[in-house]
Tab-separated table of C-alpha atoms in Angstrom:
chain	number	residue	atom	x	y	z
Y	530	MET	CA	-8.014	-5.526	-2.854
Y	531	ARG	CA	-5.558	-3.655	-5.021
Y	532	ASP	CA	-3.732	-6.884	-5.938
Y	533	VAL	CA	-6.912	-8.949	-6.358
Y	534	LEU	CA	-8.720	-6.466	-8.612
Y	535	PRO	CA	-6.942	-7.153	-11.957
Y	536	VAL	CA	-7.474	-10.899	-11.598
Y	537	VAL	CA	-11.140	-10.427	-10.682
Y	538	ILE	CA	-11.720	-8.258	-13.746
Y	539	ASP	CA	-10.113	-10.919	-15.912
Y	540	ARG	CA	-12.181	-13.747	-14.388
Y	541	LEU	CA	-15.464	-11.894	-15.005
Y	542	SER	CA	-15.112	-12.833	-18.666
Y	543	ARG	CA	-15.756	-16.434	-17.580
Y	544	GLY	CA	-18.703	-15.766	-15.269
Y	545	PRO	CA	-19.709	-14.316	-11.888
Y	546	VAL	CA	-17.200	-13.965	-9.047
Y	547	ALA	CA	-17.773	-13.679	-5.295
Y	548	ILE	CA	-15.700	-11.104	-3.429
Y	549	ALA	CA	-15.106	-11.243	0.325
Y	550	ARG	CA	-13.687	-8.078	1.901
Y	551	ILE	CA	-12.752	-7.347	5.487
Y	552	ILE	CA	-14.927	-4.426	6.561
Y	553	GLY	CA	-14.068	-4.379	10.258
Y	554	THR	CA	-11.548	-5.769	12.727
Y	555	SER	CA	-11.097	-5.945	16.476
Y	556	GLY	CA	-7.885	-6.834	18.262
Y	557	PRO	CA	-4.925	-8.482	16.516
Y	558	THR	CA	-5.782	-9.856	13.067
Y	559	PRO	CA	-3.598	-11.268	10.265
Y	560	ARG	CA	-4.866	-8.727	7.722
Y	561	GLY	CA	-6.518	-5.344	7.914
Y	562	VAL	CA	-9.656	-3.627	6.672
Y	563	GLY	CA	-9.957	-3.821	2.883
Y	564	ALA	CA	-8.090	-7.112	2.443
Y	565	ALA	CA	-9.956	-9.216	-0.087
Y	566	MET	CA	-10.426	-12.732	-1.364
Y	567	ALA	CA	-12.350	-13.760	-4.479
Y	568	VAL	CA	-13.811	-17.106	-5.485
Y	569	THR	CA	-14.958	-18.109	-8.966
Y	570	ALA	CA	-17.780	-20.474	-9.808
Y	571	ASP	CA	-15.279	-23.232	-10.625
Y	572	GLY	CA	-13.666	-22.895	-7.189
Y	573	GLU	CA	-10.573	-20.826	-7.960
Y	574	VAL	CA	-9.506	-18.829	-4.889
Y	575	ILE	CA	-7.771	-15.472	-5.408
Y	576	GLY	CA	-6.213	-13.559	-2.520
Y	577	SER	CA	-6.602	-14.005	1.229
Y	578	VAL	CA	-8.267	-12.354	4.212
Y	579	SER	CA	-6.700	-14.255	7.103
Y	580	GLY	CA	-3.722	-16.266	5.944
Y	581	GLY	CA	-5.657	-19.524	6.212
Y	582	CYS	CA	-7.656	-19.290	9.455
Y	583	VAL	CA	-11.104	-18.686	7.970
Y	584	GLU	CA	-10.626	-19.121	4.223
Y	585	SER	CA	-12.273	-22.554	4.080
Y	586	ALA	CA	-15.456	-21.215	5.666
Y	587	LEU	CA	-15.429	-18.177	3.401
Y	588	VAL	CA	-15.073	-20.319	0.287
Y	589	HIS	CA	-18.294	-22.074	1.289
Y	590	THR	CA	-19.998	-18.706	1.872
Y	591	CYS	CA	-18.747	-17.392	-1.455
Y	592	MET	CA	-20.152	-20.419	-3.304
Y	593	THR	CA	-23.528	-19.869	-1.595
Y	594	VAL	CA	-23.511	-16.188	-2.544
Y	595	LEU	CA	-22.657	-17.115	-6.123
Y	596	ASP	CA	-25.691	-19.412	-6.195
Y	597	ASP	CA	-28.317	-17.121	-4.638
Y	598	ALA	CA	-26.789	-13.671	-5.412
Y	599	CYS	CA	-27.632	-12.535	-1.878
Y	600	ALA	CA	-24.798	-10.670	-0.164
Y	601	VAL	CA	-24.004	-11.505	3.469
Y	602	VAL	CA	-21.904	-10.284	6.372
Y	603	GLU	CA	-19.868	-12.946	8.181
Y	604	HIS	CA	-18.325	-12.615	11.660
Y	605	PHE	CA	-15.277	-14.559	12.822
Y	606	GLY	CA	-14.018	-14.416	16.390
Y	607	ILE	CA	-11.452	-16.190	18.496
Y	608	ALA	CA	-11.096	-19.868	17.657
Y	609	ASP	CA	-12.016	-22.356	20.382
Y	610	PRO	CA	-9.176	-24.923	20.478
Y	611	ASP	CA	-11.626	-27.554	21.718
Y	612	GLY	CA	-14.488	-26.639	19.391
Y	613	ILE	CA	-15.298	-27.080	15.731
Y	614	GLU	CA	-16.281	-23.506	14.888
Y	615	VAL	CA	-14.004	-21.675	12.464
Y	616	GLY	CA	-12.203	-18.729	14.045
Y	617	LEU	CA	-8.998	-16.770	14.405
Y	618	THR	CA	-6.102	-18.126	16.450
Y	619	CYS	CA	-4.506	-14.686	16.869
Y	620	GLY	CA	-7.101	-13.434	19.360
Y	621	GLY	CA	-8.898	-10.894	17.189
Y	622	SER	CA	-12.130	-10.803	15.219
Y	623	LEU	CA	-13.142	-10.034	11.649
Y	624	GLU	CA	-16.270	-8.773	9.952
Y	625	VAL	CA	-16.320	-9.834	6.295
Y	626	PHE	CA	-18.720	-8.749	3.556
Y	627	VAL	CA	-19.321	-11.234	0.739
Y	628	GLU	CA	-21.077	-10.223	-2.482
Y	629	ARG	CA	-21.500	-11.557	-5.992
Y	630	ILE	CA	-20.320	-9.521	-8.967
Y	631	ASP	CA	-20.913	-10.178	-12.639
Y	632	SER	CA	-20.523	-8.517	-16.041
Y	633	GLY	CA	-22.846	-5.718	-14.920
Y	634	HIS	CA	-20.143	-4.564	-12.509
Y	635	ARG	CA	-17.383	-4.554	-15.125
Y	636	ARG	CA	-17.626	-0.861	-16.013
Y	637	ALA	CA	-17.383	0.204	-12.362
Y	638	LEU	CA	-14.436	-2.091	-11.732
Y	639	ASP	CA	-12.667	-0.834	-14.845
Y	640	ASP	CA	-13.266	2.699	-13.582
Y	641	LEU	CA	-11.761	1.806	-10.199
Y	642	ALA	CA	-8.774	0.093	-11.829
Y	643	GLY	CA	-8.200	3.148	-14.028
Y	644	HIS	CA	-8.057	5.453	-11.015
Y	645	LEU	CA	-5.615	3.120	-9.255
Y	646	ALA	CA	-3.392	2.881	-12.332
Y	647	ALA	CA	-3.309	6.688	-12.509
Y	648	ASP	CA	-2.387	6.936	-8.805
Y	649	ARG	CA	-5.531	8.884	-7.994
Y	650	ARG	CA	-7.058	8.904	-4.531
Y	651	VAL	CA	-10.386	7.076	-4.898
Y	652	ALA	CA	-13.193	5.845	-2.640
Y	653	TRP	CA	-15.328	2.759	-3.289
Y	654	ALA	CA	-18.534	2.798	-1.256
Y	655	THR	CA	-20.637	-0.383	-0.972
Y	656	THR	CA	-23.945	-0.601	0.853
Y	657	LEU	CA	-23.966	-3.587	3.183
Y	658	SER	CA	-27.320	-4.894	1.996
Y	659	ASP	CA	-28.598	-8.069	0.342
Y	660	SER	CA	-28.312	-6.296	-3.035
Y	661	PRO	CA	-25.406	-3.880	-2.632
Y	662	GLU	CA	-25.178	-0.514	-4.349
Y	663	TRP	CA	-21.785	0.831	-5.391
Y	664	TYR	CA	-20.491	4.373	-5.544
Y	665	ILE	CA	-16.977	5.094	-6.829
Y	666	THR	CA	-15.644	8.637	-6.614
Y	667	THR	CA	-12.475	10.709	-6.612
Y	668	SER	CA	-14.334	13.846	-5.551
Y	669	THR	CA	-14.923	15.191	-2.054
Y	670	ARG	CA	-17.851	17.316	-3.216
Y	671	GLU	CA	-20.254	14.936	-4.921
Y	672	PRO	CA	-23.485	14.216	-3.007
Y	673	TRP	CA	-24.597	10.598	-2.613
Y	674	ARG	CA	-27.680	9.801	-0.570
Y	675	ARG	CA	-26.962	11.545	2.734
Y	676	LEU	CA	-23.570	9.861	2.918
Y	677	GLY	CA	-21.635	12.122	0.577
Y	678	ARG	CA	-19.960	14.121	3.335
Y	679	ASP	CA	-18.956	10.975	5.231
Y	680	VAL	CA	-17.481	9.447	2.067
Y	681	ALA	CA	-15.610	12.687	1.416
Y	682	ASP	CA	-14.170	12.706	4.945
Y	683	LEU	CA	-12.801	9.193	4.536
Y	684	LEU	CA	-11.471	9.964	1.058
Y	685	THR	CA	-9.683	13.084	2.285
Y	686	SER	CA	-8.083	11.298	5.226
Y	687	GLY	CA	-7.272	8.126	3.268
Y	688	ARG	CA	-9.103	5.958	5.800
Y	689	SER	CA	-11.481	3.065	5.161
Y	690	GLY	CA	-14.459	2.343	7.389
Y	691	ILE	CA	-18.197	1.875	7.860
Y	692	ILE	CA	-20.662	4.762	7.751
Y	693	GLY	CA	-24.471	4.939	7.875
Y	694	VAL	CA	-26.917	2.912	9.924
Y	695	ASP	CA	-28.176	-0.672	10.006
Y	696	ASP	CA	-31.935	-0.104	9.731
Y	697	CYS	CA	-32.848	1.470	6.416
Y	698	ASP	CA	-36.594	0.959	6.784
Y	699	GLU	CA	-36.818	4.176	8.750
Y	700	PRO	CA	-38.004	7.449	7.143
Y	701	ALA	CA	-35.363	9.564	5.417
Y	702	GLU	CA	-35.360	12.148	8.231
Y	703	SER	CA	-34.438	9.377	10.684
Y	704	GLY	CA	-31.555	8.080	8.601
Y	705	GLY	CA	-33.386	5.710	6.255
Y	706	ASP	CA	-31.417	7.050	3.295
Y	707	ARG	CA	-28.126	6.506	5.133
Y	708	PRO	CA	-27.690	2.738	4.740
Y	709	ARG	CA	-24.815	1.011	6.507
Y	710	THR	CA	-22.026	1.335	3.977
Y	711	PHE	CA	-18.416	0.209	3.731
Y	712	VAL	CA	-16.123	2.827	2.225
Y	713	GLN	CA	-12.773	1.524	1.019
Y	714	THR	CA	-10.312	4.236	0.117
Y	715	PHE	CA	-7.213	3.836	-2.023
Y	716	ALA	CA	-4.368	6.325	-1.869
Y	717	PRO	CA	-1.385	6.398	-4.241
Y	718	ASN	CA	1.328	3.896	-3.370
Y	719	ALA	CA	4.144	5.126	-1.168
Y	720	ARG	CA	7.230	6.058	-3.190
Y	721	LEU	CA	10.703	4.571	-2.977
Y	722	ILE	CA	13.339	6.646	-4.805
Y	723	LEU	CA	16.600	4.733	-5.283
Y	724	VAL	CA	19.632	6.769	-6.288
Y	725	GLY	CA	22.201	4.743	-8.199
Y	726	ALA	CA	22.239	2.012	-10.816
Y	727	ASN	CA	24.030	-0.963	-9.303
Y	728	ASP	CA	23.287	-4.488	-8.117
Y	729	PHE	CA	22.180	-3.291	-4.676
Y	730	VAL	CA	19.672	-0.931	-6.253
Y	731	ARG	CA	18.389	-3.665	-8.553
Y	732	ALA	CA	17.770	-6.016	-5.625
Y	733	THR	CA	16.164	-3.242	-3.549
Y	734	SER	CA	13.917	-2.190	-6.438
Y	735	SER	CA	12.603	-5.740	-6.711
Y	736	ILE	CA	11.784	-6.136	-3.036
Y	737	GLY	CA	10.410	-2.598	-2.889
Y	738	ARG	CA	8.018	-3.367	-5.716
Y	739	SER	CA	6.854	-6.533	-3.913
Y	740	LEU	CA	6.122	-4.437	-0.814
Y	741	GLY	CA	3.824	-2.174	-2.793
Y	742	TYR	CA	6.097	0.823	-3.303
Y	743	ARG	CA	6.130	2.838	-6.493
Y	744	VAL	CA	9.838	2.454	-7.240
Y	745	THR	CA	11.931	5.041	-9.081
Y	746	VAL	CA	15.571	4.413	-10.003
Y	747	VAL	CA	17.561	7.510	-10.954
Y	748	ASP	CA	21.147	7.761	-12.174
Y	749	ALA	CA	22.952	10.143	-14.506
Y	750	ARG	CA	24.699	7.373	-16.455
Y	751	PRO	CA	22.549	6.151	-19.363
Y	752	VAL	CA	24.674	3.053	-19.914
Y	753	PHE	CA	23.689	1.780	-16.446
Y	754	ALA	CA	20.240	3.309	-15.901
Y	755	THR	CA	18.269	1.128	-18.301
Y	756	ARG	CA	14.894	-0.587	-18.141
Y	757	ALA	CA	16.564	-3.908	-18.961
Y	758	ARG	CA	18.737	-3.692	-15.825
Y	759	PHE	CA	15.854	-2.651	-13.556
Y	760	PRO	CA	12.771	-4.520	-14.819
Y	761	ASP	CA	10.911	-4.254	-11.486
Y	762	ALA	CA	11.208	-0.474	-11.171
Y	763	ASP	CA	8.167	1.596	-12.110
Y	764	GLU	CA	10.434	4.322	-13.481
Y	765	VAL	CA	14.059	4.451	-14.565
Y	766	ILE	CA	15.217	8.062	-14.842
Y	767	VAL	CA	18.430	9.160	-16.551
Y	768	ASP	CA	19.307	12.450	-14.874
Y	769	TRP	CA	21.529	13.894	-12.190
Y	770	PRO	CA	19.853	12.614	-9.030
Y	771	HIS	CA	19.857	15.966	-7.209
Y	772	ARG	CA	18.354	17.700	-10.240
Y	773	TYR	CA	15.620	15.078	-10.531
Y	774	LEU	CA	14.909	15.214	-6.789
Y	775	GLU	CA	14.705	19.003	-6.865
Y	776	SER	CA	12.071	18.900	-9.614
Y	777	GLU	CA	10.086	16.277	-7.708
Y	778	ILE	CA	10.192	18.358	-4.514
Y	779	ARG	CA	9.033	21.471	-6.370
Y	780	SER	CA	6.130	19.579	-7.947
Y	781	GLY	CA	4.976	18.273	-4.560
Y	782	ALA	CA	5.695	14.651	-5.516
Y	783	VAL	CA	7.829	14.044	-2.404
Y	784	ASP	CA	5.948	13.798	0.880
Y	785	ALA	CA	5.932	11.937	4.180
Y	786	THR	CA	5.131	8.658	2.396
Y	787	THR	CA	8.283	8.951	0.268
Y	788	SER	CA	11.450	7.005	1.096
Y	789	ILE	CA	14.762	8.020	-0.479
Y	790	CYS	CA	17.763	5.684	-0.475
Y	791	VAL	CA	21.049	6.961	-1.893
Y	792	MET	CA	23.212	4.033	-2.965
Y	793	THR	CA	25.847	5.307	-5.410
Y	794	HIS	CA	29.009	5.422	-3.233
Y	795	ASP	CA	30.012	8.521	-5.204
Y	796	PRO	CA	30.250	11.886	-3.385
Y	797	LYS	CA	29.386	13.902	-6.483
Y	798	PHE	CA	26.013	12.123	-6.538
Y	799	ASP	CA	25.537	11.419	-2.835
Y	800	VAL	CA	26.221	14.803	-1.251
Y	801	PRO	CA	24.024	17.136	-3.341
Y	802	THR	CA	21.194	14.603	-3.386
Y	803	LEU	CA	21.274	13.986	0.361
Y	804	ARG	CA	21.572	17.703	1.085
Y	805	LEU	CA	18.328	18.281	-0.809
Y	806	ALA	CA	16.608	15.260	0.703
Y	807	LEU	CA	17.518	16.268	4.250
Y	808	THR	CA	17.008	20.025	4.100
Y	809	ASP	CA	14.386	20.722	1.436
Y	810	SER	CA	12.130	17.655	1.286
Y	811	ALA	CA	9.306	16.282	3.401
Y	812	ALA	CA	10.449	12.704	2.763
Y	813	GLY	CA	9.581	10.399	5.625
Y	814	PHE	CA	12.707	8.258	5.261
Y	815	VAL	CA	16.169	9.212	3.995
Y	816	GLY	CA	18.898	6.578	3.971
Y	817	ALA	CA	22.301	6.082	2.399
Y	818	LEU	CA	24.426	3.006	1.785
Y	819	GLY	CA	28.060	2.911	2.866
Y	820	SER	CA	30.727	1.648	5.208
Y	821	ARG	CA	31.471	3.374	8.512
Y	822	ARG	CA	34.375	5.215	6.884
Y	823	THR	CA	32.218	6.267	3.928
Y	824	VAL	CA	29.471	7.477	6.261
Y	825	ALA	CA	31.888	9.552	8.344
Y	826	ASP	CA	33.451	11.135	5.264
Y	827	ARG	CA	30.067	11.818	3.688
Y	828	ASN	CA	28.692	13.376	6.877
Y	829	GLU	CA	31.648	15.788	6.951
Y	830	ARG	CA	30.970	16.756	3.358
Y	831	LEU	CA	27.272	17.262	4.127
Y	832	VAL	CA	28.064	19.546	7.062
Y	833	GLU	CA	30.480	21.512	4.871
Y	834	SER	CA	27.674	21.920	2.303
Y	835	GLY	CA	25.421	23.518	4.906
Y	836	VAL	CA	23.531	20.576	6.403
Y	837	THR	CA	22.820	21.243	10.093
Y	838	ALA	CA	23.096	18.691	12.862
Y	839	ALA	CA	19.302	18.638	13.152
Y	840	HIS	CA	18.936	17.845	9.466
Y	841	LEU	CA	21.719	15.254	9.602
Y	842	SER	CA	19.889	13.450	12.415
Y	843	ARG	CA	17.223	12.492	9.871
Y	844	LEU	CA	19.719	10.422	7.892
Y	845	ARG	CA	19.695	6.627	8.345
Y	846	SER	CA	23.208	5.698	7.354
Y	847	PRO	CA	24.459	3.056	7.000
Y	848	VAL	CA	20.959	2.235	5.835
Y	849	GLY	CA	19.419	-1.112	6.774
Y	850	LEU	CA	19.198	-3.354	9.822
Y	851	HIS	CA	22.183	-5.339	11.089
Y	852	LEU	CA	21.362	-8.784	9.681
Y	853	GLY	CA	24.919	-9.785	8.828
Y	854	GLY	CA	24.257	-10.069	5.100
Y	855	HIS	CA	26.665	-9.083	2.326
Y	856	THR	CA	25.093	-9.925	-1.021
Y	857	PRO	CA	22.895	-7.392	-2.854
Y	858	ALA	CA	19.806	-9.496	-2.084
Y	859	GLU	CA	20.682	-9.688	1.630
Y	860	VAL	CA	21.382	-5.956	1.807
Y	861	ALA	CA	18.058	-5.290	0.079
Y	862	VAL	CA	16.262	-7.383	2.721
Y	863	SER	CA	17.954	-5.396	5.516
Y	864	ILE	CA	16.919	-2.100	3.907
Y	865	ALA	CA	13.369	-3.325	3.354
Y	866	ALA	CA	13.183	-4.484	6.963
Y	867	GLN	CA	14.191	-1.031	8.173
Y	868	LEU	CA	11.622	0.638	5.902
Y	869	ILE	CA	8.886	-1.591	7.320
Y	870	ALA	CA	9.970	-1.065	10.930
Y	871	ASP	CA	10.252	2.687	10.438
Y	872	ARG	CA	6.803	2.936	8.854
Y	873	HIS	CA	5.188	1.141	11.779
Y	874	ALA	CA	7.417	2.701	14.460
Y	875	ALA	CA	8.423	-0.832	15.432
Y	876	SER	CA	11.488	-1.914	17.396
Y	877	ALA	CA	12.775	-4.367	14.757
Y	878	ALA	CA	13.622	-6.698	17.649
Y	879	PRO	CA	13.320	-10.495	17.222
Y	880	LEU	CA	9.715	-11.432	17.943
Y	881	HIS	CA	10.682	-14.120	20.435
Y	882	THR	CA	12.279	-11.425	22.638
Y	883	THR	CA	9.154	-9.271	22.717
Y	884	SER	CA	5.706	-9.600	24.272
Y	885	GLY	CA	2.242	-8.348	23.445
Y	886	PRO	CA	0.138	-8.702	20.281
Y	887	LEU	CA	1.910	-9.155	16.956
Y	888	HIS	CA	-0.782	-7.338	14.964
Y	889	LEU	CA	-2.392	-4.156	16.245
């Protein structure tokens, strides 16, 4: 939804838009809860919820919802290879909520987009009714119906899910004011801090941005650390990397969702920065570029600077998976692949050598 939102806001100037969001999954599915697709009245399709398996059916549903303004919940299960029903070939199932939005929703969507742009944790609650109600909040204390505490729990944990009950015709004391509601939470993007200002960093900043990271490039040399050289980075910082990292650690801006890759090949940058990253930060991933000889020499320097064996075991160096590439773009792909595998605790083995579901 994060990627679809700006386009949806823009298209509202032309007329109503139907939004389809995954609100529940079971088994392996191509995309997870919160993935969204939008359809305009003239048939433009924005985004995807399944990579092609059910989009054609959802386009038809979206056009119907645009016509009658009545929101619906669609269910898609396993596709029957001998049947004509639309379904998923991956063996899972999806529950998708489709609703119509128009200019009356613009203020709420602008509010949501503003929170996302400011990297605030925000929850978007939508009642799963014919005429949905919205509730957008960054607070864990605001009451809303009798669902406020449930919304707050999801917001605090960063999870998305369904709360409330199906039957809202019951009296309030029986749950009638707790309608079945989808709460989609958005947390700040994971950070990728790249130390250095070279071609490898430029390629890695581009692929990191495409993977949804908030990318920071930091280097002490102003002639190299420029916005023109790193157009895909969210930030380009001219400072000694260890000094910048120290300030970020002190401010609490480095946490388990932060990945740090040191790529300067210069001990006066590498060693103090890695020492901080390994011993004083909560970063979830710390990697460093370099040949086997460079890695061995750098590890000795790190130990001499006070880094313990336990701390050194956190370091992924040489960083990246063994793909056989040499160019900056190929190295960036290998680093990105390791970041993805590390985040999902995956083996990084070729899929044809493994068994079991591809999507959990």
